Short mmCIF file of C-alpha atoms in Angstrom, two decimals:
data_model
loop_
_atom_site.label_atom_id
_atom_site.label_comp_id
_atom_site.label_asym_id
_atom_site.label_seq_id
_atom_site.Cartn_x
_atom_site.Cartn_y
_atom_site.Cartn_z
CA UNK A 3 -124.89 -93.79 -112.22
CA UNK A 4 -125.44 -91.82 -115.58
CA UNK A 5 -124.57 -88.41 -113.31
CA UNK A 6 -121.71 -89.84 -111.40
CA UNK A 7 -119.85 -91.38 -114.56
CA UNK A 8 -120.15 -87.74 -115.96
CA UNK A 9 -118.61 -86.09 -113.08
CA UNK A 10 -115.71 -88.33 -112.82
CA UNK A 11 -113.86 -86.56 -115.51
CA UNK A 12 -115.37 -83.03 -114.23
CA UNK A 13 -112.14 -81.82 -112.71
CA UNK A 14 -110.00 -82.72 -115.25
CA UNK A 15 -109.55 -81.71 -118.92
CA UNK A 16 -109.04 -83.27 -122.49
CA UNK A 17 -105.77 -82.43 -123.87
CA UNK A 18 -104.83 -84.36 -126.90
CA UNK A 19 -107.02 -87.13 -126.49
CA UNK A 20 -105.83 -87.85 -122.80
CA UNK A 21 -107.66 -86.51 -119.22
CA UNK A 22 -105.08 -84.11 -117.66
CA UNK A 23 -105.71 -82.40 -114.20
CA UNK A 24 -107.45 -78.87 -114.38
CA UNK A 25 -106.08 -76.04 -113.86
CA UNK A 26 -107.86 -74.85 -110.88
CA UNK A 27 -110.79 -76.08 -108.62
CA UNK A 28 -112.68 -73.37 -109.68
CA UNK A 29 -112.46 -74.66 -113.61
CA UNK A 30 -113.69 -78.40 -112.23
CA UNK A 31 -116.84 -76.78 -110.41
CA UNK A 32 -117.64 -74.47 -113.48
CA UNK A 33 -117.40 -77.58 -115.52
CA UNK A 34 -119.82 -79.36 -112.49
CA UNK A 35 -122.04 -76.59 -113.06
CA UNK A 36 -122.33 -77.11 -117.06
CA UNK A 37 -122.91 -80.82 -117.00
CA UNK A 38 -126.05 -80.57 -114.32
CA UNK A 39 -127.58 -77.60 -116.32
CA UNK A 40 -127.22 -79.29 -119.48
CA UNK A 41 -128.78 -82.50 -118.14
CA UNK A 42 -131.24 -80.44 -116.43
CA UNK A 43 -132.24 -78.93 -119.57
CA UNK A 44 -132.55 -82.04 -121.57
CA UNK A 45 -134.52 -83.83 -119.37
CA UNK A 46 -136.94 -81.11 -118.28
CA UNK A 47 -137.73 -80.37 -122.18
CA UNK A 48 -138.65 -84.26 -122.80
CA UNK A 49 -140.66 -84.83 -119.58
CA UNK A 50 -142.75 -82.18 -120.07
CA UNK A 51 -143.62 -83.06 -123.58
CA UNK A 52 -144.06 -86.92 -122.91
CA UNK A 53 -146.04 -86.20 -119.44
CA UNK A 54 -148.83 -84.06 -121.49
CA UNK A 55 -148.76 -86.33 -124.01
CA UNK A 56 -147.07 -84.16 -127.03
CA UNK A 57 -144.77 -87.10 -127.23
CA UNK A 58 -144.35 -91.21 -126.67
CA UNK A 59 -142.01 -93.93 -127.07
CA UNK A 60 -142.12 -97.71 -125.72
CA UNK A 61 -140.66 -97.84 -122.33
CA UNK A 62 -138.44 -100.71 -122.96
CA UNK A 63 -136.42 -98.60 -125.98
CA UNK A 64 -135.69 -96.11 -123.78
CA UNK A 65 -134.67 -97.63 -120.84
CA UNK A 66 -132.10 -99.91 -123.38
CA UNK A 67 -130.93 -96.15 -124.47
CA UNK A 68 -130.62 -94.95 -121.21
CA UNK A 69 -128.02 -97.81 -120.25
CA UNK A 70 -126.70 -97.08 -123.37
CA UNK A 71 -125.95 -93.43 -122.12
CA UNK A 72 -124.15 -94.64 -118.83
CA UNK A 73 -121.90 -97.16 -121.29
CA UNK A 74 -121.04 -93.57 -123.10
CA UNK A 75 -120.38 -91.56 -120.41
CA UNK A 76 -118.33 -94.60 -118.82
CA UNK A 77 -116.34 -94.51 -122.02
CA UNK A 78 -115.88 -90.92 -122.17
CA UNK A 79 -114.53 -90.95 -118.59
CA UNK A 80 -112.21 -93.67 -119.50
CA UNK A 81 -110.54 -91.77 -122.38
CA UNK A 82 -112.34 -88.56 -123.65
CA UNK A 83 -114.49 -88.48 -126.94
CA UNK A 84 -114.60 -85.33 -127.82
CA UNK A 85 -113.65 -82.13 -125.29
CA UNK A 86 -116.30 -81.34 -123.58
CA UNK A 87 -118.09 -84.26 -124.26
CA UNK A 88 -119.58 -85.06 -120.69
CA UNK A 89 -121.73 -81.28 -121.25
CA UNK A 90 -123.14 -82.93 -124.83
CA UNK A 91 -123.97 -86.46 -123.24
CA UNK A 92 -125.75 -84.73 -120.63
CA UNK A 93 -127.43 -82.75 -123.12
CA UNK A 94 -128.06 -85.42 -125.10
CA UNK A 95 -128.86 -88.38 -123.36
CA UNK A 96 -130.99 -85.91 -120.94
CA UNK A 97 -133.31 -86.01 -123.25
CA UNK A 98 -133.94 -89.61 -123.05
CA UNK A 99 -133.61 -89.93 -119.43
CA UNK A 100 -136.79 -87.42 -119.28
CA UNK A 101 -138.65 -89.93 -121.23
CA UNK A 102 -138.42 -92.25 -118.56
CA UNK A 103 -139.10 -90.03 -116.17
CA UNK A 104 -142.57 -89.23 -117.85
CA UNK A 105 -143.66 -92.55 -117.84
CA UNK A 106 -143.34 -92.99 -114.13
CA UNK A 107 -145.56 -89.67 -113.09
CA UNK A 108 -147.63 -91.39 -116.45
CA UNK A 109 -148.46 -94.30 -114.39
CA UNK A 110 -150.10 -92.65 -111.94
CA UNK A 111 -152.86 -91.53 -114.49
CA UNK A 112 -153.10 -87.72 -112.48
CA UNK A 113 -155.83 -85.27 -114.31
CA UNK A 114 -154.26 -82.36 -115.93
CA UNK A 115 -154.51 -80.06 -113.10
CA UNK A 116 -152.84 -82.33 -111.10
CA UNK A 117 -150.34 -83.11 -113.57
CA UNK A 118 -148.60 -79.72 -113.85
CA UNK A 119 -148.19 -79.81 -110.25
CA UNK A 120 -146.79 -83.03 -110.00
CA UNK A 121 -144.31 -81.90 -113.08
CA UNK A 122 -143.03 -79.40 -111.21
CA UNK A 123 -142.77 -81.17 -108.03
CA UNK A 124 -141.00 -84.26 -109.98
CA UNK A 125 -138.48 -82.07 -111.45
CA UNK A 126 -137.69 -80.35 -108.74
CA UNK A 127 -136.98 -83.72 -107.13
CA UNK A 128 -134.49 -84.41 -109.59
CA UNK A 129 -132.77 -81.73 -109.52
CA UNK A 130 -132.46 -81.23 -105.90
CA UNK A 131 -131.27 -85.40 -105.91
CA UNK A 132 -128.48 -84.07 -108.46
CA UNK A 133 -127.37 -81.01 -106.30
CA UNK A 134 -127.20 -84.00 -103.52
CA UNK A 135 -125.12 -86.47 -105.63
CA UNK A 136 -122.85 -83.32 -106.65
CA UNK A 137 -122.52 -82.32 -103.07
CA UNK A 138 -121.54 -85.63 -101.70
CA UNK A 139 -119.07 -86.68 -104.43
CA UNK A 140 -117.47 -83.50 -106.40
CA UNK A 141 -115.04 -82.30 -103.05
CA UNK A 142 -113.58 -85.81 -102.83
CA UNK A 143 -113.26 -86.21 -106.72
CA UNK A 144 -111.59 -82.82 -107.20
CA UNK A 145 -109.35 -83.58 -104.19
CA UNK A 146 -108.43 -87.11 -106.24
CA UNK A 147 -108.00 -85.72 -108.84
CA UNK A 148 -104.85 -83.62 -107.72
CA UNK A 149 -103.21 -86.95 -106.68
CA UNK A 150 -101.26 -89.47 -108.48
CA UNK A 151 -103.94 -92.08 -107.68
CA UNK A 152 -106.90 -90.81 -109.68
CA UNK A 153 -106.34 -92.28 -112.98
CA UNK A 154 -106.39 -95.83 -111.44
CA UNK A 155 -109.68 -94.44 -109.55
CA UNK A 156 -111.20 -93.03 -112.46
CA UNK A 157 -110.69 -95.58 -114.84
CA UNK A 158 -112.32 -98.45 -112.11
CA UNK A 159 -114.82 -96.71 -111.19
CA UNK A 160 -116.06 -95.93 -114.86
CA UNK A 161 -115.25 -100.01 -115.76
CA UNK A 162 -117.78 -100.56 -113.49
CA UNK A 163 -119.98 -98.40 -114.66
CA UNK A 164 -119.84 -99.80 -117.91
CA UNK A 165 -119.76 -103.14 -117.06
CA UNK A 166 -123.01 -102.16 -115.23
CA UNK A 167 -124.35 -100.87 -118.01
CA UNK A 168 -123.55 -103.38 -120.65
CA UNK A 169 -125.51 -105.82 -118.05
CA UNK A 170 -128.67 -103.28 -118.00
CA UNK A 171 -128.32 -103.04 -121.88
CA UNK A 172 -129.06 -106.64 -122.20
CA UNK A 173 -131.43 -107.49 -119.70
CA UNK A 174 -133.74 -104.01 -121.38
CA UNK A 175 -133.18 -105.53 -124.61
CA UNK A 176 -134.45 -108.90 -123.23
CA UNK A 177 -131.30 -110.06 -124.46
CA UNK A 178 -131.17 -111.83 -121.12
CA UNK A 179 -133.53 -112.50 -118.33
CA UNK A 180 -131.82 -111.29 -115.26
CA UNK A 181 -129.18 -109.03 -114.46
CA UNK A 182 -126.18 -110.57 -112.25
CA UNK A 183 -125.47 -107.50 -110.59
CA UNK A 184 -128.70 -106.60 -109.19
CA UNK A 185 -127.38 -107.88 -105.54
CA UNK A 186 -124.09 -105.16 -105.64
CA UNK A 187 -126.32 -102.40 -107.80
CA UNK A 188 -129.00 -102.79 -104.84
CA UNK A 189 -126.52 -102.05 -101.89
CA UNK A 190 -125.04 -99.05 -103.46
CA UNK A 191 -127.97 -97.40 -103.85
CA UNK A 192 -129.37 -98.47 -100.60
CA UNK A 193 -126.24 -97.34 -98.71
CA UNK A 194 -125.26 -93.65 -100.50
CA UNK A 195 -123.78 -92.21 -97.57
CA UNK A 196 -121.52 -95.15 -97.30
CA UNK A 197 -120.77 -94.91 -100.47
CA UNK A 198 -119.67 -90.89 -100.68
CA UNK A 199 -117.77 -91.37 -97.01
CA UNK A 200 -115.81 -94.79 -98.72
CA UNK A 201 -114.83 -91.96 -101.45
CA UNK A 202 -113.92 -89.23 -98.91
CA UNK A 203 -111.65 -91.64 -96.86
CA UNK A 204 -109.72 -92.51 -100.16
CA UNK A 205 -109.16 -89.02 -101.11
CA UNK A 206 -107.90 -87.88 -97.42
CA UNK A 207 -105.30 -90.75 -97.60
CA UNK A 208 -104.46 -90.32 -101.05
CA UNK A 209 -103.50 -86.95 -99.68
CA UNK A 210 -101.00 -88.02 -97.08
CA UNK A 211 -100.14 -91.09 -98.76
CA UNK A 212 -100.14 -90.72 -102.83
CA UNK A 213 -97.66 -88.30 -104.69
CA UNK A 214 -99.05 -85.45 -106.60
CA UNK A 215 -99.74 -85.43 -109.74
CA UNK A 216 -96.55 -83.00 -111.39
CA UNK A 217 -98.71 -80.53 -112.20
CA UNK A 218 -100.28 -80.00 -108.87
CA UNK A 219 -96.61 -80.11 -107.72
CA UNK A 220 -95.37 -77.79 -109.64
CA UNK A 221 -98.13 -75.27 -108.96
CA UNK A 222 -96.91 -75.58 -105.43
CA UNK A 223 -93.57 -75.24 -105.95
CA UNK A 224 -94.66 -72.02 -107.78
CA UNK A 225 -96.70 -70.62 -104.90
CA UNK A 226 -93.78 -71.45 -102.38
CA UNK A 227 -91.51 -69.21 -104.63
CA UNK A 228 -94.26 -66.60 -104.83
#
């Protein structure tokens, strides 16, 4: 969810305070390519410290901070915080999100020379599970995102992320006992596939259906008279 709320706003830009369509395809995968090295970064450095032991935090804390990174990036993708911002959050909030990911290989109580092998092993895990989520969902977002439909899109889509999150924020902070949304949060994870082809489907008929946005108009119009 954290990933997918930062790549909602990938193939667009912040211009005044507003999301406005990139210029090119190739600018939205550049900007694809920052946010997933920048997360990568962040939470590489912190698992490695925590999973050798350098480094340790309560496991409820940070798993209240990591919802509190997907209400962020939720935000961000609503209306942008600063440009650039989904790069920092990654950066950022990567750093927390390793945390977590230490204490799972730290419950399996490995011996060091096990441990470095299971580091790398974990971490290459998550990074080929990002490629996957980038794979399956950046070609329908960019083609979205040169319709007129994907500020309604983009704006639901991170609502429910937030929404989501605000929900995991409480139940962490034992705030509340149980989260309400477990039932939906369960099938969407259980049915990814589903999920990306649902996204697909809307961005092929938002193609023949859904004006373009101007700009993407104009850029054809341009090309035509080329």
């Amino acid at each position: 969810m954290f990933l997918l709320m930062l790549l909602i706003p990938a193939p667009l830009v912040a211009v005044g305070g507003r999301w406005r369509a990139a210029p090119s395809a190739r600018h939205s995968v550049v900007r694809v390519v920052h946010v997933v090295t920048a997360f990568a970064v962040g939470h590489s450095l912190t698992l490695a410290l925590a999973a050798t032991g350098v480094i340790s935090l309560p496991t409820r804390p940070v798993e209240t901070l990591i919802a509190f990174s997907i209400a962020v990036s939720a935000v961000h993708a609503v209306r942008p915080l600063v440009a650039r911002g989904e790069v920092l959050i990654a950066a950022g909030f990567g750093l927390v999100h390793g945390l977590a990911f230490a204490s799972l290989i730290g419950e399996l109580g490995l011996t060091r020379g096990a441990l470095v092998t299971t580091l790398l092993g974990f971490n290459l895990g998550i990074e080929l599970t990002q490629l996957l989520v980038v794979a399956l969902m950046m070609p329908s977002l960019v083609a979205l995102a040169r319709t007129a439909v994907y500020p309604a899109f983009r704006v639901g889509v991170a609502l429910v992320g937030l929404v989501f999150s605000v929900s995991w924020m409480l139940e962490r902070a034992t705030l509340t006992s149980l989260d309400p949304f477990e039932g939906v949060q369960s099938w969407l994870v259980g049915h990814p596939l589903l999920v990306a082809a649902t996204v697909a489907a809307s961005a092929v008929v938002a193609h023949r259906v859904v004006p373009r946005t101007p700009q993407v108009a104009a850029e054809r119009t341009e090309g035509d008279l080329v």
